[in-house]
Short mmCIF file of C-alpha atoms in Angstrom, two decimals:
data_model
loop_
_atom_site.label_atom_id
_atom_site.label_comp_id
_atom_site.label_asym_id
_atom_site.label_seq_id
_atom_site.Cartn_x
_atom_site.Cartn_y
_atom_site.Cartn_z
CA ARG A 14 -3.62 24.77 -35.76
CA ARG A 15 -3.86 27.54 -33.20
CA LEU A 16 -5.03 27.71 -29.63
CA SER A 17 -7.41 30.62 -29.37
CA ARG A 18 -9.62 30.20 -26.31
CA SER A 19 -8.43 31.01 -22.81
CA GLY A 20 -9.67 27.61 -21.62
CA GLU A 21 -7.33 25.87 -24.06
CA PHE A 22 -4.40 27.92 -22.78
CA ASP A 23 -5.40 27.24 -19.16
CA ARG A 24 -5.51 23.48 -19.74
CA VAL A 25 -2.00 23.50 -21.22
CA TYR A 26 -0.68 25.63 -18.33
CA ARG A 27 -2.45 23.56 -15.66
CA ASP A 28 -2.01 20.01 -16.95
CA GLY A 29 0.99 20.27 -19.27
CA SER A 30 4.70 20.29 -18.62
CA SER A 31 6.97 23.32 -19.00
CA HIS A 32 10.50 23.74 -20.23
CA ALA A 33 12.21 27.10 -19.83
CA THR A 34 15.12 28.86 -21.46
CA ARG A 35 16.41 32.34 -20.80
CA TYR A 36 14.11 33.82 -23.44
CA LEU A 37 10.94 31.72 -23.37
CA VAL A 38 8.91 29.04 -21.64
CA LEU A 39 7.49 26.19 -23.71
CA TYR A 40 4.44 24.38 -22.32
CA THR A 41 3.40 21.03 -23.84
CA PHE A 42 0.25 19.02 -23.32
CA PRO A 43 -0.68 15.69 -25.00
CA ARG A 44 -4.34 15.80 -26.04
CA GLN A 45 -6.71 12.88 -25.65
CA ASP A 46 -9.33 13.88 -28.23
CA GLU A 47 -10.36 12.91 -31.75
CA ASP A 48 -7.92 15.37 -33.37
CA ARG A 49 -4.87 13.56 -32.04
CA GLU A 50 -2.72 14.08 -35.13
CA ASP A 51 -2.79 17.87 -35.25
CA VAL A 52 -0.23 19.97 -33.42
CA ARG A 53 -1.65 23.23 -32.12
CA LEU A 54 0.19 26.34 -30.97
CA GLY A 55 -0.61 29.30 -28.74
CA VAL A 56 1.72 32.25 -28.24
CA SER A 57 1.72 34.68 -25.33
CA VAL A 58 3.81 37.86 -25.41
CA SER A 59 3.36 40.33 -22.57
CA ARG A 60 3.65 44.10 -22.64
CA LYS A 61 7.03 43.79 -20.97
CA VAL A 62 8.41 42.86 -24.40
CA GLY A 63 7.36 46.20 -25.89
CA GLY A 64 4.57 47.98 -27.68
CA ALA A 65 1.99 46.33 -29.91
CA VAL A 66 4.17 46.49 -33.02
CA GLU A 67 7.10 44.81 -31.27
CA ARG A 68 4.90 42.17 -29.60
CA ASN A 69 3.22 41.26 -32.89
CA ARG A 70 6.59 41.01 -34.61
CA VAL A 71 7.86 38.67 -31.90
CA LYS A 72 4.66 36.56 -32.16
CA ARG A 73 5.01 36.24 -35.94
CA MET A 74 8.65 35.24 -35.64
CA LEU A 75 7.91 32.70 -32.88
CA ARG A 76 5.17 31.10 -34.97
CA GLU A 77 7.42 30.92 -38.02
CA ALA A 78 10.29 29.40 -36.01
CA PHE A 79 7.93 26.90 -34.34
CA TRP A 80 6.36 25.69 -37.58
CA GLY A 81 9.82 25.43 -39.11
CA LEU A 82 10.47 22.72 -36.52
CA ALA A 83 7.13 20.97 -37.16
CA ASP A 84 8.75 17.74 -38.37
CA ARG A 85 10.36 17.26 -34.93
CA LEU A 86 7.18 17.80 -32.93
CA PRO A 87 5.14 14.97 -31.38
CA ALA A 88 1.71 14.51 -32.95
CA GLY A 89 -1.42 15.26 -30.95
CA HIS A 90 0.13 17.86 -28.66
CA ASP A 91 -0.79 21.41 -27.76
CA PHE A 92 2.05 23.87 -27.29
CA VAL A 93 2.08 27.32 -25.70
CA ILE A 94 5.10 29.59 -26.00
CA VAL A 95 5.38 32.31 -23.39
CA ALA A 96 7.93 34.95 -24.37
CA ARG A 97 10.02 36.49 -21.62
CA ALA A 98 10.93 40.19 -21.69
CA GLU A 99 14.52 39.43 -22.78
CA ILE A 100 13.30 37.89 -26.06
CA LYS A 101 13.32 41.36 -27.61
CA ASP A 102 17.11 41.45 -27.21
CA LEU A 103 17.43 38.01 -28.81
CA VAL A 104 15.30 39.03 -31.79
CA GLU A 105 17.28 42.24 -32.31
CA LYS A 106 20.67 40.55 -31.91
CA ASP A 107 20.24 37.10 -33.52
CA GLY A 108 16.93 37.29 -35.41
CA MET A 109 15.25 34.12 -36.66
CA PRO A 110 18.29 31.81 -36.22
CA GLY A 111 18.46 32.78 -32.54
CA LEU A 112 14.75 32.09 -32.03
CA GLU A 113 14.99 28.73 -33.77
CA ALA A 114 17.99 27.71 -31.65
CA ASN A 115 16.18 28.75 -28.47
CA LEU A 116 13.04 26.81 -29.41
CA GLU A 117 15.14 23.74 -30.26
CA GLU A 118 16.78 24.02 -26.84
CA ALA A 119 13.37 24.09 -25.12
CA LEU A 120 12.13 21.14 -27.21
CA ALA A 121 15.29 19.17 -26.39
CA LYS A 122 14.70 19.78 -22.67
CA GLY A 123 11.19 18.42 -23.12
CA ARG A 124 12.39 15.26 -24.79
CA SER A 125 15.04 14.55 -22.16
CA THR A 126 12.58 14.60 -19.24
#
């Protein structure tokens, strides 16, 4: 259920669609392979967010928030979440509810286009 290879990330970036909020960019790509039912996720958090401990914390929280919304996700899609530097402020101020609201906002933008 995870994207792990750079080629998988590249395909989502290159061929998918993106939906941005102030704190993150959500890329989506509908797959055309035999595993069409699975939803897969990749997370990218740059050093601009902070040190390794902070980046890993943000990644864990993003994964948890994303899979909490799994029932609203389209089947057979790959998703990549790219955290912007400001996400650290969101995590410190609003925690998990803020991340979930931001992800829902990005998903809603994706559905409306």
